[in-house]
Amino acid sequence: MTEFTPLASLAGGGLIGLAAVLLMAFNGRIAGMSGILGGVIPPLASDWAWRAAFLVGAIAAPAMILAFSDYAIGFDSPVPTPWLVIGGLIVGVGITYGSGCTSGHGVCGMARLSLRSICATLTFMASTAVTVFVVRHVLGGF
């Protein structure tokens, strides 16, 4: 079971939205993590520097929270590691065929009222619901 943390969740969501707006305002780019990451994997995109800075910030911010506060970020998964790796590969295939991930489509695309992003996000959410149902109720769950 997860904890109910509305204030931390609201703050985190607000910071994600702020980062997306600032990236669009100053760089004219959508804050889709898969697209940003893809630009720093060889062959490098011509604008790889801002992409690398964005990714460093996404990693450094939680590291700084851990280093300078008593807040702990817990991770406990009942799912075996090979299943997590397989799930990650499936997600990678999905974002390739979907031309983006939930951050690009769900946060930025839906905010722009993009029909393509709305359809993509609905597909992501429906796929998630079906996957959870199958894993928990058909396969016996974890």
CSV table of N, CA and C in Angstrom, one decimal:
chain,number,residue,atom,x,y,z
A,1,MET,N,0.8,-1.2,0.0
A,1,MET,CA,0.0,0.0,0.0
A,1,MET,C,0.9,1.2,0.0
A,2,THR,N,0.4,2.3,-0.7
A,2,THR,CA,1.2,3.5,-0.7
A,2,THR,C,0.6,4.5,0.3
A,3,GLU,N,1.4,5.5,0.6
A,3,GLU,CA,1.0,6.5,1.6
A,3,GLU,C,0.2,7.6,0.8
A,4,PHE,N,-0.7,8.3,1.5
A,4,PHE,CA,-1.4,9.4,0.9
A,4,PHE,C,-0.6,10.6,1.2
A,5,THR,N,-0.1,11.2,0.1
A,5,THR,CA,0.8,12.4,0.3
A,5,THR,C,0.3,13.5,-0.7
A,6,PRO,N,-0.8,14.1,-0.4
A,6,PRO,CA,-1.3,15.1,-1.3
A,6,PRO,C,-0.4,16.3,-1.5
A,7,LEU,N,0.2,16.8,-0.5
A,7,LEU,CA,1.0,18.0,-0.6
A,7,LEU,C,2.3,17.8,-1.4
A,8,ALA,N,2.9,16.7,-1.1
A,8,ALA,CA,4.1,16.3,-1.8
A,8,ALA,C,3.8,16.0,-3.3
A,9,SER,N,2.7,15.4,-3.5
A,9,SER,CA,2.2,15.1,-4.9
A,9,SER,C,1.9,16.3,-5.6
A,10,LEU,N,1.2,17.3,-5.0
A,10,LEU,CA,0.9,18.5,-5.6
A,10,LEU,C,2.1,19.3,-6.0
A,11,ALA,N,3.1,19.4,-5.0
A,11,ALA,CA,4.3,20.1,-5.3
A,11,ALA,C,5.1,19.4,-6.4
A,12,GLY,N,5.2,18.1,-6.4
A,12,GLY,CA,5.9,17.4,-7.5
A,12,GLY,C,5.2,17.6,-8.9
A,13,GLY,N,3.9,17.5,-8.9
A,13,GLY,CA,3.2,17.8,-10.2
A,13,GLY,C,3.4,19.2,-10.6
A,14,GLY,N,3.3,20.2,-9.7
A,14,GLY,CA,3.6,21.6,-10.0
A,14,GLY,C,4.9,21.8,-10.6
A,15,LEU,N,6.0,21.2,-10.0
A,15,LEU,CA,7.3,21.3,-10.5
A,15,LEU,C,7.5,20.7,-11.9
A,16,ILE,N,6.8,19.5,-12.2
A,16,ILE,CA,6.9,18.9,-13.5
A,16,ILE,C,6.2,19.9,-14.5
A,17,GLY,N,5.1,20.4,-14.2
A,17,GLY,CA,4.4,21.4,-15.1
A,17,GLY,C,5.3,22.6,-15.3
A,18,LEU,N,5.9,23.1,-14.2
A,18,LEU,CA,6.7,24.3,-14.4
A,18,LEU,C,7.9,24.0,-15.3
A,19,ALA,N,8.6,22.9,-15.1
A,19,ALA,CA,9.7,22.5,-15.9
A,19,ALA,C,9.3,22.4,-17.4
A,20,ALA,N,8.1,21.8,-17.6
A,20,ALA,CA,7.6,21.7,-19.0
A,20,ALA,C,7.3,23.1,-19.6
A,21,VAL,N,6.7,24.0,-18.9
A,21,VAL,CA,6.5,25.3,-19.4
A,21,VAL,C,7.7,26.1,-19.6
A,22,LEU,N,8.7,26.0,-18.7
A,22,LEU,CA,10.0,26.7,-18.9
A,22,LEU,C,10.8,26.2,-20.1
A,23,LEU,N,10.8,24.9,-20.3
A,23,LEU,CA,11.5,24.3,-21.4
A,23,LEU,C,10.8,24.8,-22.7
A,24,MET,N,9.5,24.8,-22.8
A,24,MET,CA,8.8,25.3,-24.0
A,24,MET,C,9.0,26.8,-24.2
A,25,ALA,N,9.0,27.5,-23.1
A,25,ALA,CA,9.2,29.0,-23.2
A,25,ALA,C,10.6,29.4,-23.7
A,26,PHE,N,11.6,28.7,-23.1
A,26,PHE,CA,13.0,29.1,-23.4
A,26,PHE,C,13.6,28.4,-24.5
A,27,ASN,N,13.2,27.1,-24.8
A,27,ASN,CA,13.8,26.3,-25.9
A,27,ASN,C,12.8,26.0,-27.0
A,28,GLY,N,11.6,26.2,-26.8
A,28,GLY,CA,10.6,25.8,-27.8
A,28,GLY,C,10.5,24.3,-27.9
A,29,ARG,N,10.8,23.6,-26.9
A,29,ARG,CA,10.8,22.1,-27.0
A,29,ARG,C,9.8,21.5,-26.0
A,30,ILE,N,9.3,20.3,-26.3
A,30,ILE,CA,8.4,19.6,-25.4
A,30,ILE,C,9.2,18.7,-24.5
A,31,ALA,N,8.8,18.7,-23.2
A,31,ALA,CA,9.5,18.0,-22.2
A,31,ALA,C,9.1,16.5,-22.1
A,32,GLY,N,9.4,15.8,-23.2
A,32,GLY,CA,9.2,14.4,-23.3
A,32,GLY,C,10.5,13.7,-22.9
A,33,MET,N,10.5,12.9,-21.9
A,33,MET,CA,11.7,12.3,-21.4
A,33,MET,C,12.3,11.3,-22.4
A,34,SER,N,11.5,10.6,-23.1
A,34,SER,CA,12.1,9.6,-24.1
A,34,SER,C,12.8,10.4,-25.3
A,35,GLY,N,12.2,11.5,-25.7
A,35,GLY,CA,12.8,12.3,-26.8
A,35,GLY,C,14.1,13.0,-26.3
A,36,ILE,N,14.0,13.4,-25.1
A,36,ILE,CA,15.2,14.1,-24.5
A,36,ILE,C,16.4,13.1,-24.3
A,37,LEU,N,16.1,11.9,-23.8
A,37,LEU,CA,17.1,10.9,-23.6
A,37,LEU,C,17.6,10.4,-25.0
A,38,GLY,N,16.7,10.3,-26.0
A,38,GLY,CA,17.1,9.8,-27.3
A,38,GLY,C,18.1,10.8,-27.9
A,39,GLY,N,18.1,12.0,-27.6
A,39,GLY,CA,19.1,13.0,-28.1
A,39,GLY,C,20.5,13.0,-27.6
A,40,VAL,N,20.6,12.3,-26.4
A,40,VAL,CA,22.0,12.2,-25.9
A,40,VAL,C,22.6,10.8,-26.1
A,41,ILE,N,21.9,9.9,-26.7
A,41,ILE,CA,22.4,8.6,-27.1
A,41,ILE,C,22.9,8.7,-28.5
A,42,PRO,N,24.2,8.2,-28.8
A,42,PRO,CA,24.7,8.4,-30.1
A,42,PRO,C,23.8,7.7,-31.2
A,43,PRO,N,23.7,8.4,-32.3
A,43,PRO,CA,24.3,9.6,-32.7
A,43,PRO,C,23.7,10.8,-32.0
A,44,LEU,N,24.5,11.7,-31.4
A,44,LEU,CA,24.0,12.8,-30.6
A,44,LEU,C,23.2,13.8,-31.5
A,45,ALA,N,22.1,14.3,-30.9
A,45,ALA,CA,21.4,15.4,-31.5
A,45,ALA,C,22.3,16.6,-31.5
A,46,SER,N,22.0,17.6,-32.4
A,46,SER,CA,22.8,18.8,-32.5
A,46,SER,C,22.6,19.6,-31.2
A,47,ASP,N,21.4,19.5,-30.6
A,47,ASP,CA,21.1,20.2,-29.4
A,47,ASP,C,21.3,19.4,-28.1
A,48,TRP,N,22.3,18.5,-28.1
A,48,TRP,CA,22.4,17.5,-27.0
A,48,TRP,C,22.7,18.2,-25.7
A,49,ALA,N,23.3,19.4,-25.7
A,49,ALA,CA,23.8,20.0,-24.4
A,49,ALA,C,22.6,20.3,-23.5
A,50,TRP,N,21.5,20.9,-24.0
A,50,TRP,CA,20.4,21.2,-23.1
A,50,TRP,C,19.7,19.9,-22.7
A,51,ARG,N,19.7,18.9,-23.5
A,51,ARG,CA,19.2,17.6,-23.2
A,51,ARG,C,19.9,17.0,-22.0
A,52,ALA,N,21.2,17.0,-22.1
A,52,ALA,CA,22.1,16.4,-21.1
A,52,ALA,C,21.9,17.2,-19.7
A,53,ALA,N,21.8,18.5,-19.8
A,53,ALA,CA,21.5,19.4,-18.6
A,53,ALA,C,20.2,19.0,-18.0
A,54,PHE,N,19.2,18.8,-18.8
A,54,PHE,CA,17.8,18.5,-18.3
A,54,PHE,C,17.9,17.1,-17.6
A,55,LEU,N,18.6,16.1,-18.2
A,55,LEU,CA,18.7,14.8,-17.6
A,55,LEU,C,19.5,14.8,-16.3
A,56,VAL,N,20.6,15.6,-16.3
A,56,VAL,CA,21.4,15.7,-15.1
A,56,VAL,C,20.5,16.3,-13.9
A,57,GLY,N,19.7,17.3,-14.3
A,57,GLY,CA,18.9,17.9,-13.3
A,57,GLY,C,17.8,17.0,-12.8
A,58,ALA,N,17.3,16.1,-13.6
A,58,ALA,CA,16.3,15.1,-13.2
A,58,ALA,C,16.9,14.1,-12.3
A,59,ILE,N,18.2,13.8,-12.4
A,59,ILE,CA,18.8,12.9,-11.5
A,59,ILE,C,19.4,13.6,-10.3
A,60,ALA,N,19.9,14.8,-10.4
A,60,ALA,CA,20.5,15.5,-9.3
A,60,ALA,C,19.5,16.0,-8.3
A,61,ALA,N,18.3,16.4,-8.7
A,61,ALA,CA,17.3,16.9,-7.8
A,61,ALA,C,16.9,15.9,-6.7
A,62,PRO,N,16.6,14.7,-7.1
A,62,PRO,CA,16.3,13.7,-6.0
A,62,PRO,C,17.5,13.4,-5.2
A,63,ALA,N,18.7,13.3,-5.8
A,63,ALA,CA,19.9,13.1,-5.1
A,63,ALA,C,20.2,14.2,-4.0
A,64,MET,N,19.9,15.4,-4.4
A,64,MET,CA,20.1,16.5,-3.4
A,64,MET,C,19.1,16.5,-2.3
A,65,ILE,N,17.8,16.0,-2.6
A,65,ILE,CA,16.9,15.9,-1.6
A,65,ILE,C,17.3,14.8,-0.5
A,66,LEU,N,17.9,13.7,-1.0
A,66,LEU,CA,18.4,12.7,-0.2
A,66,LEU,C,19.6,13.2,0.6
A,67,ALA,N,20.5,13.9,0.0
A,67,ALA,CA,21.7,14.4,0.7
A,67,ALA,C,21.4,15.5,1.7
A,68,PHE,N,20.5,16.4,1.5
A,68,PHE,CA,20.3,17.5,2.3
A,68,PHE,C,19.1,17.5,3.2
A,69,SER,N,18.4,16.4,3.3
A,69,SER,CA,17.2,16.3,4.1
A,69,SER,C,17.1,15.0,4.7
A,70,ASP,N,16.1,14.8,5.6
A,70,ASP,CA,15.9,13.5,6.2
A,70,ASP,C,14.9,12.7,5.5
A,71,TYR,N,14.4,13.2,4.4
A,71,TYR,CA,13.4,12.5,3.6
A,71,TYR,C,14.0,11.3,2.9
A,72,ALA,N,13.4,10.2,3.0
A,72,ALA,CA,13.9,9.0,2.3
A,72,ALA,C,12.9,8.6,1.2
A,73,ILE,N,13.5,8.2,0.1
A,73,ILE,CA,12.8,7.7,-1.1
A,73,ILE,C,12.8,6.2,-1.1
A,74,GLY,N,11.8,5.6,-0.7
A,74,GLY,CA,11.8,4.1,-0.6
A,74,GLY,C,11.4,3.5,-1.9
A,75,PHE,N,11.9,2.3,-2.1
A,75,PHE,CA,11.6,1.5,-3.2
A,75,PHE,C,11.6,0.1,-2.8
A,76,ASP,N,10.4,-0.5,-2.9
A,76,ASP,CA,10.3,-1.9,-2.6
A,76,ASP,C,9.3,-2.5,-3.6
A,77,SER,N,9.8,-3.5,-4.4
A,77,SER,CA,9.0,-4.1,-5.4
A,77,SER,C,8.9,-5.6,-5.2
A,78,PRO,N,7.7,-6.1,-5.1
A,78,PRO,CA,7.5,-7.5,-5.0
A,78,PRO,C,7.7,-8.2,-6.3
A,79,VAL,N,7.9,-7.5,-7.4
A,79,VAL,CA,8.1,-8.1,-8.7
A,79,VAL,C,9.5,-8.4,-8.9
A,80,PRO,N,9.8,-9.6,-9.4
A,80,PRO,CA,11.2,-10.0,-9.6
A,80,PRO,C,11.9,-9.1,-10.6
A,81,THR,N,13.2,-8.9,-10.4
A,81,THR,CA,14.0,-8.0,-11.3
A,81,THR,C,13.8,-8.4,-12.8
A,82,PRO,N,13.9,-9.7,-13.2
A,82,PRO,CA,13.7,-9.9,-14.6
A,82,PRO,C,12.4,-9.4,-15.2
A,83,TRP,N,11.3,-9.5,-14.4
A,83,TRP,CA,10.0,-9.0,-14.9
A,83,TRP,C,10.1,-7.5,-15.0
A,84,LEU,N,10.8,-6.8,-14.2
A,84,LEU,CA,11.0,-5.3,-14.3
A,84,LEU,C,11.7,-5.0,-15.6
A,85,VAL,N,12.8,-5.7,-15.9
A,85,VAL,CA,13.5,-5.5,-17.1
A,85,VAL,C,12.7,-5.8,-18.3
A,86,ILE,N,11.9,-6.8,-18.3
A,86,ILE,CA,11.0,-7.2,-19.4
A,86,ILE,C,10.0,-6.0,-19.6
A,87,GLY,N,9.4,-5.6,-18.5
A,87,GLY,CA,8.5,-4.5,-18.5
A,87,GLY,C,9.1,-3.2,-19.1
A,88,GLY,N,10.3,-2.9,-18.7
A,88,GLY,CA,11.0,-1.7,-19.2
A,88,GLY,C,11.2,-1.8,-20.7
A,89,LEU,N,11.6,-3.0,-21.2
A,89,LEU,CA,11.8,-3.2,-22.7
A,89,LEU,C,10.4,-3.1,-23.4
A,90,ILE,N,9.4,-3.6,-22.8
A,90,ILE,CA,8.0,-3.4,-23.5
A,90,ILE,C,7.6,-2.0,-23.5
A,91,VAL,N,7.9,-1.2,-22.4
A,91,VAL,CA,7.6,0.2,-22.4
A,91,VAL,C,8.4,0.9,-23.5
A,92,GLY,N,9.7,0.5,-23.6
A,92,GLY,CA,10.6,1.1,-24.7
A,92,GLY,C,10.0,0.9,-26.1
A,93,VAL,N,9.5,-0.3,-26.3
A,93,VAL,CA,8.9,-0.6,-27.6
A,93,VAL,C,7.6,0.3,-27.8
A,94,GLY,N,6.8,0.4,-26.7
A,94,GLY,CA,5.6,1.2,-26.8
A,94,GLY,C,5.8,2.7,-27.1
A,95,ILE,N,6.9,3.2,-26.4
A,95,ILE,CA,7.1,4.7,-26.7
A,95,ILE,C,7.7,4.9,-28.0
A,96,THR,N,8.3,3.9,-28.6
A,96,THR,CA,8.8,4.0,-30.0
A,96,THR,C,7.7,4.0,-30.9
A,97,TYR,N,6.7,3.1,-30.8
A,97,TYR,CA,5.6,3.1,-31.7
A,97,TYR,C,4.6,4.2,-31.4
A,98,GLY,N,4.5,4.7,-30.2
A,98,GLY,CA,3.6,5.8,-29.8
A,98,GLY,C,4.2,7.1,-30.0
A,99,SER,N,5.4,7.2,-30.6
A,99,SER,CA,6.1,8.5,-30.8
A,99,SER,C,6.2,9.3,-29.6
A,100,GLY,N,6.5,8.7,-28.5
A,100,GLY,CA,6.6,9.5,-27.2
A,100,GLY,C,6.2,8.8,-26.0
A,101,CYS,N,6.4,9.4,-24.9
A,101,CYS,CA,6.0,8.8,-23.6
A,101,CYS,C,4.9,9.6,-22.9
A,102,THR,N,4.6,9.2,-21.7
A,102,THR,CA,3.6,9.8,-20.9
A,102,THR,C,4.0,11.3,-20.6
A,103,SER,N,5.2,11.6,-20.4
A,103,SER,CA,5.6,12.9,-20.1
A,103,SER,C,5.4,13.8,-21.3
A,104,GLY,N,5.8,13.4,-22.5
A,104,GLY,CA,5.5,14.2,-23.7
A,104,GLY,C,4.1,14.3,-24.1
A,105,HIS,N,3.4,13.2,-24.2
A,105,HIS,CA,2.0,13.2,-24.6
A,105,HIS,C,1.1,13.6,-23.4
A,106,GLY,N,1.3,13.0,-22.2
A,106,GLY,CA,0.4,13.2,-21.1
A,106,GLY,C,0.5,14.6,-20.5
A,107,VAL,N,1.7,15.1,-20.3
A,107,VAL,CA,1.8,16.4,-19.7
A,107,VAL,C,1.8,17.5,-20.7
A,108,CYS,N,2.6,17.4,-21.7
A,108,CYS,CA,2.8,18.5,-22.7
A,108,CYS,C,1.7,18.5,-23.8
A,109,GLY,N,1.5,17.3,-24.3
A,109,GLY,CA,0.6,17.2,-25.5
A,109,GLY,C,-0.9,17.5,-25.1
A,110,MET,N,-1.3,16.9,-23.9
A,110,MET,CA,-2.7,17.1,-23.5
A,110,MET,C,-2.9,18.6,-23.1
A,111,ALA,N,-1.8,19.2,-22.5
A,111,ALA,CA,-2.0,20.6,-22.2
A,111,ALA,C,-2.1,21.5,-23.4
A,112,ARG,N,-1.6,21.0,-24.6
A,112,ARG,CA,-1.8,21.8,-25.8
A,112,ARG,C,-3.1,21.3,-26.6
A,113,LEU,N,-3.8,20.4,-25.9
A,113,LEU,CA,-5.1,19.9,-26.5
A,113,LEU,C,-4.8,19.2,-27.8
A,114,SER,N,-3.7,18.5,-27.9
A,114,SER,CA,-3.3,17.7,-29.1
A,114,SER,C,-4.1,16.4,-29.1
A,115,LEU,N,-4.9,16.3,-30.2
A,115,LEU,CA,-5.7,15.1,-30.3
A,115,LEU,C,-4.9,13.8,-30.3
A,116,ARG,N,-3.7,13.9,-31.0
A,116,ARG,CA,-2.8,12.7,-31.0
A,116,ARG,C,-2.3,12.4,-29.6
A,117,SER,N,-2.0,13.4,-28.8
A,117,SER,CA,-1.5,13.1,-27.5
A,117,SER,C,-2.6,12.6,-26.6
A,118,ILE,N,-3.8,13.1,-26.8
A,118,ILE,CA,-5.0,12.7,-26.0
A,118,ILE,C,-5.2,11.2,-26.3
A,119,CYS,N,-5.2,10.8,-27.5
A,119,CYS,CA,-5.4,9.4,-27.9
A,119,CYS,C,-4.3,8.5,-27.4
A,120,ALA,N,-3.0,9.0,-27.5
A,120,ALA,CA,-1.9,8.3,-27.0
A,120,ALA,C,-2.0,8.1,-25.5
A,121,THR,N,-2.4,9.1,-24.7
A,121,THR,CA,-2.5,9.0,-23.3
A,121,THR,C,-3.6,8.0,-22.9
A,122,LEU,N,-4.7,8.1,-23.6
A,122,LEU,CA,-5.8,7.2,-23.3
A,122,LEU,C,-5.4,5.7,-23.6
A,123,THR,N,-4.6,5.6,-24.7
A,123,THR,CA,-4.1,4.2,-25.0
A,123,THR,C,-3.1,3.7,-23.9
A,124,PHE,N,-2.2,4.6,-23.4
A,124,PHE,CA,-1.3,4.3,-22.3
A,124,PHE,C,-2.1,3.8,-21.1
A,125,MET,N,-3.1,4.6,-20.7
A,125,MET,CA,-3.9,4.3,-19.5
A,125,MET,C,-4.7,3.1,-19.6
A,126,ALA,N,-5.3,2.8,-20.8
A,126,ALA,CA,-6.1,1.6,-21.0
A,126,ALA,C,-5.1,0.4,-21.0
A,127,SER,N,-4.0,0.5,-21.6
A,127,SER,CA,-3.0,-0.6,-21.6
A,127,SER,C,-2.6,-0.9,-20.1
A,128,THR,N,-2.4,0.1,-19.4
A,128,THR,CA,-2.0,0.0,-18.0
A,128,THR,C,-3.1,-0.8,-17.2
A,129,ALA,N,-4.3,-0.4,-17.4
A,129,ALA,CA,-5.5,-1.0,-16.7
A,129,ALA,C,-5.6,-2.5,-17.1
A,130,VAL,N,-5.4,-2.8,-18.4
A,130,VAL,CA,-5.5,-4.2,-18.8
A,130,VAL,C,-4.3,-5.0,-18.2
A,131,THR,N,-3.1,-4.4,-18.2
A,131,THR,CA,-2.0,-5.1,-17.7
A,131,THR,C,-2.1,-5.4,-16.2
A,132,VAL,N,-2.6,-4.4,-15.5
A,132,VAL,CA,-2.8,-4.7,-14.0
A,132,VAL,C,-3.8,-5.7,-13.8
A,133,PHE,N,-4.9,-5.7,-14.5
A,133,PHE,CA,-6.0,-6.7,-14.4
A,133,PHE,C,-5.5,-8.1,-14.7
A,134,VAL,N,-4.7,-8.2,-15.8
A,134,VAL,CA,-4.2,-9.5,-16.2
A,134,VAL,C,-3.2,-10.0,-15.2
A,135,VAL,N,-2.3,-9.2,-14.8
A,135,VAL,CA,-1.3,-9.6,-13.8
A,135,VAL,C,-1.9,-10.0,-12.5
A,136,ARG,N,-2.8,-9.2,-12.0
A,136,ARG,CA,-3.4,-9.5,-10.7
A,136,ARG,C,-4.5,-10.6,-10.7
A,137,HIS,N,-5.3,-10.6,-11.7
A,137,HIS,CA,-6.5,-11.4,-11.6
A,137,HIS,C,-6.4,-12.7,-12.5
A,138,VAL,N,-5.6,-12.6,-13.6
A,138,VAL,CA,-5.5,-13.8,-14.5
A,138,VAL,C,-4.3,-14.6,-14.1
A,139,LEU,N,-3.1,-13.9,-13.9
A,139,LEU,CA,-1.9,-14.6,-13.6
A,139,LEU,C,-1.7,-14.8,-12.1
A,140,GLY,N,-2.5,-14.3,-11.3
A,140,GLY,CA,-2.4,-14.5,-9.8
A,140,GLY,C,-1.7,-13.4,-9.1
A,141,GLY,N,-1.1,-12.4,-9.8
A,141,GLY,CA,-0.6,-11.2,-9.1
A,141,GLY,C,0.7,-11.4,-8.4
A,142,PHE,N,1.2,-10.3,-8.0
A,142,PHE,CA,2.4,-10.3,-7.2
A,142,PHE,C,2.1,-9.5,-5.9
